Coordinates of C-alpha atoms in Angstrom, one line a residue:
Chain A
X1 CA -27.4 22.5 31.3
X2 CA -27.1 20.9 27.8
X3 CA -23.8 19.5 26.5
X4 CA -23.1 23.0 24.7
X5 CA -23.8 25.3 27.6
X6 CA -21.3 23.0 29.3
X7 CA -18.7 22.8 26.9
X8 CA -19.1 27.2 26.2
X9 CA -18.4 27.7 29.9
X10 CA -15.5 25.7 29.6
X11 CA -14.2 27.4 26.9
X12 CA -14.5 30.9 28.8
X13 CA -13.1 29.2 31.5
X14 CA -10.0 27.9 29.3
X15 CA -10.1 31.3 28.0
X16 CA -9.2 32.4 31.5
X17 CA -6.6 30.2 32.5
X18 CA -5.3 30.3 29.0
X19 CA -4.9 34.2 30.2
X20 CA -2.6 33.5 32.4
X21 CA -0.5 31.1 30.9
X22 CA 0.1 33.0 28.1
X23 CA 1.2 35.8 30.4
X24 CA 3.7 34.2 32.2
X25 CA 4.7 32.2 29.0
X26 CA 5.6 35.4 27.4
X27 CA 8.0 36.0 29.8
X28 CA 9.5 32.8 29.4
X29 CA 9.7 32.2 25.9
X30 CA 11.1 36.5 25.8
X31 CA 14.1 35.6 28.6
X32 CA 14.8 32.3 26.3
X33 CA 15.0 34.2 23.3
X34 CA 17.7 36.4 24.4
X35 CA 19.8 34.9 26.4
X36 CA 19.0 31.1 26.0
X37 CA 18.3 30.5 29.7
X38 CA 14.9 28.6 30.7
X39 CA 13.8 30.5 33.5
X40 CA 12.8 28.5 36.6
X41 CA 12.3 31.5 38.7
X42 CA 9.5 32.9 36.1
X43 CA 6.8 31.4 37.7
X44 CA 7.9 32.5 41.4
X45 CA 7.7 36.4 39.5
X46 CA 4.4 35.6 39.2
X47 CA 4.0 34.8 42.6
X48 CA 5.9 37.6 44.1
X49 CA 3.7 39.5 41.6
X50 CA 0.9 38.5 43.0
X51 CA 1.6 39.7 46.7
X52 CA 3.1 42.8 45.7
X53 CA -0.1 43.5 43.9
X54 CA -2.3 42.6 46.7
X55 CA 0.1 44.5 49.8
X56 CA -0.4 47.7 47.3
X57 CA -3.9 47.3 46.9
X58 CA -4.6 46.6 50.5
X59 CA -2.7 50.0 51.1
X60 CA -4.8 51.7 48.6
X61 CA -8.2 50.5 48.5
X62 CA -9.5 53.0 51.1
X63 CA -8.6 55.8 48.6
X64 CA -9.2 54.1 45.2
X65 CA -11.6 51.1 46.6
X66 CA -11.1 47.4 45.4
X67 CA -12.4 47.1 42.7
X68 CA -11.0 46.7 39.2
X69 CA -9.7 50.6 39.0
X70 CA -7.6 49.7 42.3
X71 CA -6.6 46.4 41.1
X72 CA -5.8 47.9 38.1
X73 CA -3.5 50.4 39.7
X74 CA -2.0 47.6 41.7
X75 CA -1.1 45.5 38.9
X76 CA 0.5 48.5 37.3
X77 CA 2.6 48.6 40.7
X78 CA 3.4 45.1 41.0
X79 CA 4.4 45.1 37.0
X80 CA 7.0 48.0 37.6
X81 CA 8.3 46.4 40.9
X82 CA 8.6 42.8 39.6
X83 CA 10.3 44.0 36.1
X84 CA 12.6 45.8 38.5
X85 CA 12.8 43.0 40.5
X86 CA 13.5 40.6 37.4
X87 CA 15.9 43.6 35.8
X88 CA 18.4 43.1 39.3
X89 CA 18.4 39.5 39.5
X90 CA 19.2 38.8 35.7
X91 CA 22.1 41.3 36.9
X92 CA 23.3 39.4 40.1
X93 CA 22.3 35.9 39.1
X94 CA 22.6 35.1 35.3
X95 CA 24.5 38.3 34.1
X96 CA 28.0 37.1 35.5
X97 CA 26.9 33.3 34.1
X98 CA 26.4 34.1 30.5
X99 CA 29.9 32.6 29.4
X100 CA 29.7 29.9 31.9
X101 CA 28.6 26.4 30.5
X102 CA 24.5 26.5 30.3
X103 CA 23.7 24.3 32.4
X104 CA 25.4 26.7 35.5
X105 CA 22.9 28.8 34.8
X106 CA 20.3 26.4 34.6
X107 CA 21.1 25.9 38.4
X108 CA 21.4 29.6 39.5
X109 CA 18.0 30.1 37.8
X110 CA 16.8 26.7 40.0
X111 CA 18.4 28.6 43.2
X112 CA 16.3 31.6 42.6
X113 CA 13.5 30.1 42.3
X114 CA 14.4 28.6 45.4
X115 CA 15.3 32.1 47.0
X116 CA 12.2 34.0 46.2
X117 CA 9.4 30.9 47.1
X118 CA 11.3 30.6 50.2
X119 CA 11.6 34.4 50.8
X120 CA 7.7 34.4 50.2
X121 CA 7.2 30.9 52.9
X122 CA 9.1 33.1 56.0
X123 CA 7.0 36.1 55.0
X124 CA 4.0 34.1 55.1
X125 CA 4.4 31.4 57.6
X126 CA 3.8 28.7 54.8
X127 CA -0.2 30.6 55.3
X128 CA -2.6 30.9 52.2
X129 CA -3.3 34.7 52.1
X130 CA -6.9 36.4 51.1
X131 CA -6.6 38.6 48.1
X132 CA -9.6 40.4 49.4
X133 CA -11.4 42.8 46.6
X134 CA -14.5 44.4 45.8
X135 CA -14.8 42.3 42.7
X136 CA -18.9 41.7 42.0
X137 CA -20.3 39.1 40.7
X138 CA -22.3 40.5 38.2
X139 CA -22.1 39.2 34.7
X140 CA -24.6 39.0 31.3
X141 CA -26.1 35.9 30.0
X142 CA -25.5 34.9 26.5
X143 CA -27.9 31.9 25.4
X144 CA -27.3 29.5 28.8
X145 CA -23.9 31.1 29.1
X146 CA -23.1 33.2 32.0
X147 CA -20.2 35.8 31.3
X148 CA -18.9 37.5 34.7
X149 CA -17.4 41.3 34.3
X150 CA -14.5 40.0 36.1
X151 CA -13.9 37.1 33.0
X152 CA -14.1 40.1 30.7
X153 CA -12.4 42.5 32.6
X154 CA -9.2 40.0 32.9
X155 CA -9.2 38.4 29.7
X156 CA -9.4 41.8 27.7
X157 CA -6.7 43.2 30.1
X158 CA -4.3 40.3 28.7
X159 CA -5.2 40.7 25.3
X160 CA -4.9 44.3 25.5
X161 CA -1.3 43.8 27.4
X162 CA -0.3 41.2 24.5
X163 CA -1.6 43.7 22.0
X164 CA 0.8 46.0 23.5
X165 CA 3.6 43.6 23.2
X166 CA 3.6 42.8 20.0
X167 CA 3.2 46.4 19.0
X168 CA 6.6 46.9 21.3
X169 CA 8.3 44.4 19.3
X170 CA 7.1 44.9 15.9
X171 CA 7.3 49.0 15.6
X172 CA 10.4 50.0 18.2
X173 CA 13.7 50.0 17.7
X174 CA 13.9 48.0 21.3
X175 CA 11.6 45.5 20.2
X176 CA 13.3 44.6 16.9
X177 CA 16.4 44.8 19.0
X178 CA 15.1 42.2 21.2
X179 CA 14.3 39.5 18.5
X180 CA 17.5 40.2 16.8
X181 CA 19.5 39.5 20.1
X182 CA 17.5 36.3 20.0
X183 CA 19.1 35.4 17.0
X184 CA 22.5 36.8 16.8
X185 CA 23.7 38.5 20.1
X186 CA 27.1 39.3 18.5
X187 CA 25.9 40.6 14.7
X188 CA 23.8 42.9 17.3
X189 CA 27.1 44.6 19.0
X190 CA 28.3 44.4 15.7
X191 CA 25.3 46.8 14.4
X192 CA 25.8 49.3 18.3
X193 CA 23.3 47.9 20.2
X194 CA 24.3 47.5 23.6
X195 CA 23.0 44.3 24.2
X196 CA 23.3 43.7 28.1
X197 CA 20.9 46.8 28.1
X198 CA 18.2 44.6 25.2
X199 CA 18.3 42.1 27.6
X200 CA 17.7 44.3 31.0
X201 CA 14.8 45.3 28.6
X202 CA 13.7 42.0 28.2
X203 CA 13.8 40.9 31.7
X204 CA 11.7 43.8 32.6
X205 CA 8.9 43.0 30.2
X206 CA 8.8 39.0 31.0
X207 CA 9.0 39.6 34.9
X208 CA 6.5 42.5 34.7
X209 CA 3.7 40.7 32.3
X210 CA 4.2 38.0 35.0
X211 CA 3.4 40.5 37.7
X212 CA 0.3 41.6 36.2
X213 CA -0.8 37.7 35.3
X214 CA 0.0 37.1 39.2
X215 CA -2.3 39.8 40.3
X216 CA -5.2 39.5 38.3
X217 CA -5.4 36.1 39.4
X218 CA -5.0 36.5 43.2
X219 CA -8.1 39.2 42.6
X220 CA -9.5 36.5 40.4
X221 CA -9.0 33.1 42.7
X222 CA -9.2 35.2 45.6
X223 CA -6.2 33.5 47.4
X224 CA -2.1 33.8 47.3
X225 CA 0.3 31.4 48.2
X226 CA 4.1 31.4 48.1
X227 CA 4.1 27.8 46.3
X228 CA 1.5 29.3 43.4
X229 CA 4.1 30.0 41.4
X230 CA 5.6 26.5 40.9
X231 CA 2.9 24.6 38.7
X232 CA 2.0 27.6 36.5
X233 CA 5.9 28.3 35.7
X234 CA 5.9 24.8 34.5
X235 CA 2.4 25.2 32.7
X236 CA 3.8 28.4 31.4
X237 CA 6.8 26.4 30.4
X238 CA 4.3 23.9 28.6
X239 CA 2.7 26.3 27.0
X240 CA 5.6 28.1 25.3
X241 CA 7.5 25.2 24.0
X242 CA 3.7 23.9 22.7
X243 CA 3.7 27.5 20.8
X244 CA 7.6 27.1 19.7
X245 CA 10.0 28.1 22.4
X246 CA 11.3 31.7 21.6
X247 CA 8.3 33.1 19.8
X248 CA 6.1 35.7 20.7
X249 CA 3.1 34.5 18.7
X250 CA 4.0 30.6 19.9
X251 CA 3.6 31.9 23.2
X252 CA 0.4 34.0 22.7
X253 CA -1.4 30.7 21.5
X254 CA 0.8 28.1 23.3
X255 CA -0.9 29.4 26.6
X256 CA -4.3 30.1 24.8
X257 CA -4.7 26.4 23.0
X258 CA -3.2 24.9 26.6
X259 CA -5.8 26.6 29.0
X260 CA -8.1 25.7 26.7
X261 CA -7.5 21.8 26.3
X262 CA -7.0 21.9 30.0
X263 CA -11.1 23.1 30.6
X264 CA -12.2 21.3 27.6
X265 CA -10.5 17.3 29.4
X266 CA -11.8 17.6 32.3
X267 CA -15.2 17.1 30.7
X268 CA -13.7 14.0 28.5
X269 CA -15.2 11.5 30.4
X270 CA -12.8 9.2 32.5
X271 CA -10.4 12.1 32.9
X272 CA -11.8 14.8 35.6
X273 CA -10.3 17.9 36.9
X274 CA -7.7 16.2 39.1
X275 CA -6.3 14.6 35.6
X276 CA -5.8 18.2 34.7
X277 CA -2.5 18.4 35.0
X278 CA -1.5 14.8 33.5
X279 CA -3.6 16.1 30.5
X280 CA -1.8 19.2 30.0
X281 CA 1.6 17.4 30.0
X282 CA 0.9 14.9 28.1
X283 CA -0.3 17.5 25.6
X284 CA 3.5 18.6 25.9
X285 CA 5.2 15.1 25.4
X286 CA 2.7 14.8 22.3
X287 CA 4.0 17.8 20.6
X288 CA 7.7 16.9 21.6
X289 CA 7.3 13.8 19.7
X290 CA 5.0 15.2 17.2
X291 CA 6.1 18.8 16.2
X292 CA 9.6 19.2 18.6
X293 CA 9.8 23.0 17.5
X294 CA 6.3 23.5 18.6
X295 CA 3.3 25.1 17.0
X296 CA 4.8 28.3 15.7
X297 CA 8.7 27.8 16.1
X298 CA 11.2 27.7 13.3
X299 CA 14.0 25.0 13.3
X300 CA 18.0 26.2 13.4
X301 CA 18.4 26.3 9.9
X302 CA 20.4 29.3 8.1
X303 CA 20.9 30.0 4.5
X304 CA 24.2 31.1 3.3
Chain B
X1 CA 48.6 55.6 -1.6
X2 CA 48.6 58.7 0.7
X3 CA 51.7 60.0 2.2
X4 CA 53.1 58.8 5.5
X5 CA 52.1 62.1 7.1
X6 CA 48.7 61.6 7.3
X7 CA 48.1 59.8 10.7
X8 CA 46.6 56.6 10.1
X9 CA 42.6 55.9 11.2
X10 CA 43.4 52.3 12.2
X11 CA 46.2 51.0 13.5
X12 CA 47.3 47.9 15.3
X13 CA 50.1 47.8 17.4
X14 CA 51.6 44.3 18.3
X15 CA 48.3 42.5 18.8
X16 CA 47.6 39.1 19.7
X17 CA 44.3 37.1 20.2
X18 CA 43.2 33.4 20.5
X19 CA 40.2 31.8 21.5
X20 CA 40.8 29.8 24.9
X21 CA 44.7 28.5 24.8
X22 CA 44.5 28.7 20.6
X23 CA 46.3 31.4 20.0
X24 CA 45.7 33.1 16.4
X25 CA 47.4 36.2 16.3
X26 CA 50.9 37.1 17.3
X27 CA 51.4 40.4 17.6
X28 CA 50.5 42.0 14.1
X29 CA 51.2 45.3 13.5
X30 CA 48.8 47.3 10.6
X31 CA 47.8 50.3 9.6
X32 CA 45.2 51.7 7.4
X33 CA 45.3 55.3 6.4
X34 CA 42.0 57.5 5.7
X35 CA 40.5 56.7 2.3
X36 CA 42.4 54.1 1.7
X37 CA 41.5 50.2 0.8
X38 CA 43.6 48.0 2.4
X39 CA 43.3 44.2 2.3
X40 CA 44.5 41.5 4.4
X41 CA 45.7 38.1 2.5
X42 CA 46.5 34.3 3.4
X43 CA 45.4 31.1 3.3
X44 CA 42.4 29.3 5.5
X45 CA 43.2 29.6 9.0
X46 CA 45.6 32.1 9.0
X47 CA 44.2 34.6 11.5
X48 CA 42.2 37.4 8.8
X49 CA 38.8 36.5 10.5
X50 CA 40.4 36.7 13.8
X51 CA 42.0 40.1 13.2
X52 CA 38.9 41.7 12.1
X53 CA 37.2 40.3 15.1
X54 CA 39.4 41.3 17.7
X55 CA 39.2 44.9 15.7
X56 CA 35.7 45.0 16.6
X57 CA 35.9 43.5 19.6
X58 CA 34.2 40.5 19.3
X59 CA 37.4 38.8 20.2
X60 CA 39.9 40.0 22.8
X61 CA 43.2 41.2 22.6
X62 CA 45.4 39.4 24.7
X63 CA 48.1 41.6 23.9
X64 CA 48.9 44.8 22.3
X65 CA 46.5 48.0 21.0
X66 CA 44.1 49.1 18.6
X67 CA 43.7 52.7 17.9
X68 CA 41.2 54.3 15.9
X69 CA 40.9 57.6 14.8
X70 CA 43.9 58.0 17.2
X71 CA 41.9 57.0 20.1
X72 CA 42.8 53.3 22.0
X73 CA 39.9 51.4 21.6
X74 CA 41.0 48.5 22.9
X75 CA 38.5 47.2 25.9
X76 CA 35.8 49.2 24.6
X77 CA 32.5 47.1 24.0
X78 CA 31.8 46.1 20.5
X79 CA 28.9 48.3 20.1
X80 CA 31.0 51.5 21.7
X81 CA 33.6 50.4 18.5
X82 CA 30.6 50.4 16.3
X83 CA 29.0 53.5 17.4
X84 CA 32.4 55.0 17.0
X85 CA 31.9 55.1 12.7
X86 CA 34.3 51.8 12.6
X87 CA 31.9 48.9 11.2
X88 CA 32.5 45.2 11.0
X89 CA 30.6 43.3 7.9
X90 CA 31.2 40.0 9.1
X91 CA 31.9 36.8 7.1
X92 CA 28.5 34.6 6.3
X93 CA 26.7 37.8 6.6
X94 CA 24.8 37.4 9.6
X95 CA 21.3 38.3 8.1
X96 CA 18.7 38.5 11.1
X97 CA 16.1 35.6 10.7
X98 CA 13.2 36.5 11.2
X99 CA 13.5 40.3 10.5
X100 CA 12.3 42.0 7.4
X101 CA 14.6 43.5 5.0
X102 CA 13.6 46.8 6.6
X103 CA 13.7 45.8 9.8
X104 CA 17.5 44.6 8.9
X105 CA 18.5 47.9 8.1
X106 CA 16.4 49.9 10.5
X107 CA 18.6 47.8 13.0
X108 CA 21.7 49.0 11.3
X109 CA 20.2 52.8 12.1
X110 CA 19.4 51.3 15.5
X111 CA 22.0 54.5 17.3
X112 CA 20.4 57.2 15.0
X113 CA 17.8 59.2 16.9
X114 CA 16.9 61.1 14.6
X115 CA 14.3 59.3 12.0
X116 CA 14.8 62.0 9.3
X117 CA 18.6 60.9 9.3
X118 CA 17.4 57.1 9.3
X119 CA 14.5 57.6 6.5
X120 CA 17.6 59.3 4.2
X121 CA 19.8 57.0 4.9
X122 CA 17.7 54.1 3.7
X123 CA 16.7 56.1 0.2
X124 CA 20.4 56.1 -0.4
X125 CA 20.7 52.5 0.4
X126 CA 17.9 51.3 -1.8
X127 CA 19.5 53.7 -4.1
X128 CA 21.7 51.6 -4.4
X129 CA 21.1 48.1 -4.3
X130 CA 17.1 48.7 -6.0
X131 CA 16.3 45.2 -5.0
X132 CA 16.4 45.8 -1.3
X133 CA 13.7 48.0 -1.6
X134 CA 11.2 45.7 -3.7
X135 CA 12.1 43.4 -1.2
X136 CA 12.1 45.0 2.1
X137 CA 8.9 43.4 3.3
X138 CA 10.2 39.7 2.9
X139 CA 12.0 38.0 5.7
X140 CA 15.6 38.8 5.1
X141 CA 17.3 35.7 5.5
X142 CA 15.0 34.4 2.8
X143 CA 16.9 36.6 0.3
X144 CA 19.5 34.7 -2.4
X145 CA 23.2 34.7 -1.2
X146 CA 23.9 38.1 -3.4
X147 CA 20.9 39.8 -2.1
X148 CA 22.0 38.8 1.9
X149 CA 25.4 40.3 0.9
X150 CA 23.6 43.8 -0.7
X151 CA 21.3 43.4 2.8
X152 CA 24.6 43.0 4.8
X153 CA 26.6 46.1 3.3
X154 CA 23.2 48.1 3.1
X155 CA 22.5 47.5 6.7
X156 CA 26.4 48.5 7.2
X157 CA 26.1 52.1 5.7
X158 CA 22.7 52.7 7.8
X159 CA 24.9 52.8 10.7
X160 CA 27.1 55.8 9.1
X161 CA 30.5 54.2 8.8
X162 CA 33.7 56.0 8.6
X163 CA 35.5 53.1 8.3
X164 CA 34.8 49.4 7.1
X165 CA 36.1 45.9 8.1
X166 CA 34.2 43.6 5.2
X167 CA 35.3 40.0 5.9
X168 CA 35.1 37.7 2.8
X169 CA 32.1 39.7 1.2
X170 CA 32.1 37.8 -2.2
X171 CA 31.9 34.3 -0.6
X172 CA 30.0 31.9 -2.1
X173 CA 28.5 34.2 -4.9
X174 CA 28.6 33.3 -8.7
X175 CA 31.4 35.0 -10.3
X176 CA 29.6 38.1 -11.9
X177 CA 28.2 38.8 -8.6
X178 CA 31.4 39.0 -6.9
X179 CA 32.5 41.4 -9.9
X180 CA 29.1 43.8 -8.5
X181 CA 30.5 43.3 -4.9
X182 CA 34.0 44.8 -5.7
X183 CA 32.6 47.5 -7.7
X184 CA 30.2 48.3 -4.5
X185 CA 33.4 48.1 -2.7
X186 CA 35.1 50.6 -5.1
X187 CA 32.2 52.9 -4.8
X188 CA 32.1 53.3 -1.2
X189 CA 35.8 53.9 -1.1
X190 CA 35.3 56.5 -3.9
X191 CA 32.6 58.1 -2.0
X192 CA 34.8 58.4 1.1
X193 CA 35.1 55.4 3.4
X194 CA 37.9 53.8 4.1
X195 CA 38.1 49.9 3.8
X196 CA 39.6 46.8 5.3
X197 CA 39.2 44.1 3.2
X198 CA 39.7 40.4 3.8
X199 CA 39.4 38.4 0.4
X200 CA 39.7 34.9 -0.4
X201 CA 40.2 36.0 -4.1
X202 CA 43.3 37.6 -3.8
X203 CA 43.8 38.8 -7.4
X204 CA 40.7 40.6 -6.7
X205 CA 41.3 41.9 -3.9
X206 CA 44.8 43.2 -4.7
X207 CA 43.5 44.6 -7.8
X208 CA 41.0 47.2 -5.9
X209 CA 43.6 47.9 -2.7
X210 CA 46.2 50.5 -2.4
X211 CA 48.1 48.6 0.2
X212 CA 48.4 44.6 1.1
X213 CA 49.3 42.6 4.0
X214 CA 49.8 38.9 3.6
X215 CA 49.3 36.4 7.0
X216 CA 50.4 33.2 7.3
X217 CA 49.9 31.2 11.0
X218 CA 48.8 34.7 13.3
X219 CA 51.5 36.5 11.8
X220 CA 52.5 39.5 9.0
X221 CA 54.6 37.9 6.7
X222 CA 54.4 40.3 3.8
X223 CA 53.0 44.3 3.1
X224 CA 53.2 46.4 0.7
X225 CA 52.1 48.5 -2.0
X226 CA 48.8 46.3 -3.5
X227 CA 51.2 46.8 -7.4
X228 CA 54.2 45.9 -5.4
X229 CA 52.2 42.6 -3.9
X230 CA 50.4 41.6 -7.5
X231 CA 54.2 41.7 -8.9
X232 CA 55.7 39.5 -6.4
X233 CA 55.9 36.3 -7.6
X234 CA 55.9 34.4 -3.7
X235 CA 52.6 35.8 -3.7
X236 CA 51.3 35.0 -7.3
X237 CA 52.1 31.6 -6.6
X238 CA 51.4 30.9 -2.9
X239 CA 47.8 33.0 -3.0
X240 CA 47.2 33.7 -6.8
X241 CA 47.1 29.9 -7.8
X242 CA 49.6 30.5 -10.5

């Protein structure tokens, strides 16, 4: 393989991770934006996602098959599950911690994080589980670059899912409602919208994009594991204050630019795919110093 | 000024309100009967902010009752006060960053179902303030400080408002543009709304109202007819600068 072949498959494969990542970091960076709360149980959604997804599609397969239509209908399962899922525990967890001092909440969100990996390690005994599917392995070849259906299948699903997203916030009256919470939670009241119910909303959508990211990838990697969620909610994490923690758009390319630069240093040579995940946080610490409101995010500033 | 026997549509009833062990109010009595403009006077600090904000519930009462439209609406959420007619312009404006000028006033509509109503209701508002429609693709918090304050009362009347608390709406606008904001003020009274004002510039302000109430330290010190209020000369010189 020439140097280019190499460095296009990366890309595809940064593509894919990037997937993910932006995924989950929309969730992240949408719970931030309303109620200010950096979500440590986001990544364990994921998780969760992921098993619910593969326990419905293990239920269903013999009637739909595995392959992408029954993945596709278990994601869809797993999203409305895990947004329901993320909808109760903002209600029992953070809900009643909203006035307390942030950092209280900081630690419930810690302790749910806690809850549901722990939940997952009894279920499991601790065991990696097979996602088992019919995914092929087919693919087309462009120049010396091999393209699986699977890669195009998952990273068109998440474009189509952001798509959707930004359509939700841009055009609906729940969607502007969101980012206006984000900005000004009393003004909102102020203008009748219920804003416990805008941020029920929100929870939904992050937890349930989460879910979807969560199953695609145990269909992708083929495994599940009730610690899975840990690294990619702090990856996710990465990747939304990279894109400007509380924006949509920061989050979109936060987790694109972020799988990306993670395929593309493993091929810098000196740093291989075990330096991964020093490479991706150092990326992070750089655009602290560098740009501290991230690629796409605005600083506090208000004219009068 | 209407006759006594018209019920009032807002009235306090001995209400107090603080934030943590500050207390701001103590017990304030006030009324405001339908169509009229009624202002609320006094000097920094005194509790007007506070009084509209525990009006719309952004603030708790501690003690005593709000009643609007004869109803207590005291505990009620802020947005069940809102979606009740009785609208809160708060001081500084609150312009959503990040939100166009549409998308500002499309919040204000955010309880209307019906888009019909909403679409009507935003031709009357770029009715009247024309510049809110040349500018209702721009970000609104980009807007000068008059243009926020159009945004703000524009936004205000998308909701349908029976009643309006405006808190300081000519602050920090050049002096012909606080003239505009009073004549706004004027107009939507004319047109049917009744009005709470809170005004720094008292002369103003007492000049536009039927009825006064002057605050000092969380409590009523003064009322009366606005006339009555411009004539007294306490007033004149503790609030008029004279």
């Amino acid at each position: 393989m020439s140097l280019l072949d190499i460095l296009a498959h990366q890309l595809l494969n940064g593509l894919v991770l990037g997937s993910f990542y932006a995924l989950v970091a929309l969730g992240y960076t949408m719970i931030f934006g309303v109620i200010k709360l950096l979500n440590f149980a986001h990544g364990d959604l994921y998780m969760v996602g992921g098993f619910i997804g593969f326990i419905v599609l293990s239920a269903i397969s013999s009637v739909v098959g595995g392959g992408w239509f029954g993945i596709f209908i278990a994601m869809l399962l797993s999203m409305l599950a895990v947004g329901f899922l993320g909808v109760v525990i903002e209600r029992i967890a953070y809900h009643p911690m909203l006035s307390a001092p942030r950092l209280s909440i900081l630690i419930t969100a810690l302790a749910v994080s806690l809850v549901l990996q722990n939940t997952a390690l009894a279920l499991t005994n601790g065991q990696y589980t097979a996602f088992r599917s019919d995914l092929g392995f087919g693919g087309i070849t462009l120049g010396g670059l091999f393209i699986t259906y699977n890669q195009m299948v998952l990273v068109a699903a998440a474009a189509v899912l952001m798509i959707a997203l930004e359509f939700f916030v841009t055009h609906t009256q729940y969607g502007r409602a969101m980012r206006a919470v984000a900005v000004d939670a009393d003004m909102c009241e102020l203008l009748g919208i219920n804003v416990a119910a805008v941020i029920g909303v929100t929870f939904f959508i992050g937890s349930a994009l989460a879910a979807a990211a969560g199953t695609m990838a145990g269909a992708y990697y083929g495994s599940l594991w009730y610690f899975m969620g840990f690294l990619i909610g702090l990856k996710a994490f990465t990747a939304a204050v990279i894109g400007g923690i509380g924006s949509i758009p920061g989050a979109m390319l936060g987790g694109l630019v972020l799988g990306l630069l993670e395929a593309l240093g493993t091929q810098i040579p000196g740093i291989g795919s075990e330096w991964k995940d020093v490479f991706s946080f150092a990326v992070l610490i750089l655009v602290l110093v560098f740009k501290p409101t991230g690629l796409l995010g605005r600083s506090e500033q208000e004219r009068m | 000024m209407s006759s006594d026997a018209t019920p009032p549509v807002l009235k306090l009833h001995g209400v107090s309100a603080g934030y943590g062990r500050i207390r701001a109010l103590h017990g304030i009595d006030l009324e405001v009967r339908r169509g009229q403009i009624v202002t609320l006077l006094g000097a920094n600090g005194a509790g007007k902010t506070t009084a509209l904000k525990t009006i719309s519930a952004l603030v708790r009462a501690s003690a005593g009752s709000v009643l609007f439209e004869g109803r207590d609406i005291t505990g009620l959420r802020a947005s069940e006060i809102a979606r009740l007619g009785l609208v809160h312009v708060p001081e500084g404006r609150h312009i959503l960053r990040g939100l166009s000028v549409r998308e500002n006033l499309e919040l204000g509509a955010f309880t209307v179902r019906d888009p019909a109503v909403r679409q009507e209701r935003m031709r009357e508002v770029f009715g009247l303030f024309p510049v809110l429609d040349h500018r209702q693709h721009q970000d609104g918090s980009l807007l000068s400080g008059g243009e926020q304050q159009m945004l703000a009362i524009g936004r205000a009347l998308m909701q349908g408002p029976k009643m309006l608390l405006l808190d300081e709406p000519s602050m920090g606008l050049a002096p012909k543009l606080v003239l505009d904001t009073m004549r706004i003020v004027k107009r939507l009274n004319q047109a049917g709304t009744t009005i709470l004002l809170v005004e720094q510039n008292a002369r103003l302000a007492l000049r536009l109202a039927d009825y006064g109430y002057v605050l000092e330290s969380g409590e009523i010190r003064m009322q009366g007819p606005a006339a009555a209020l411009r004539a007294d000369r306490s007033i004149v010189q503790a609030y008029l600068g004279e």
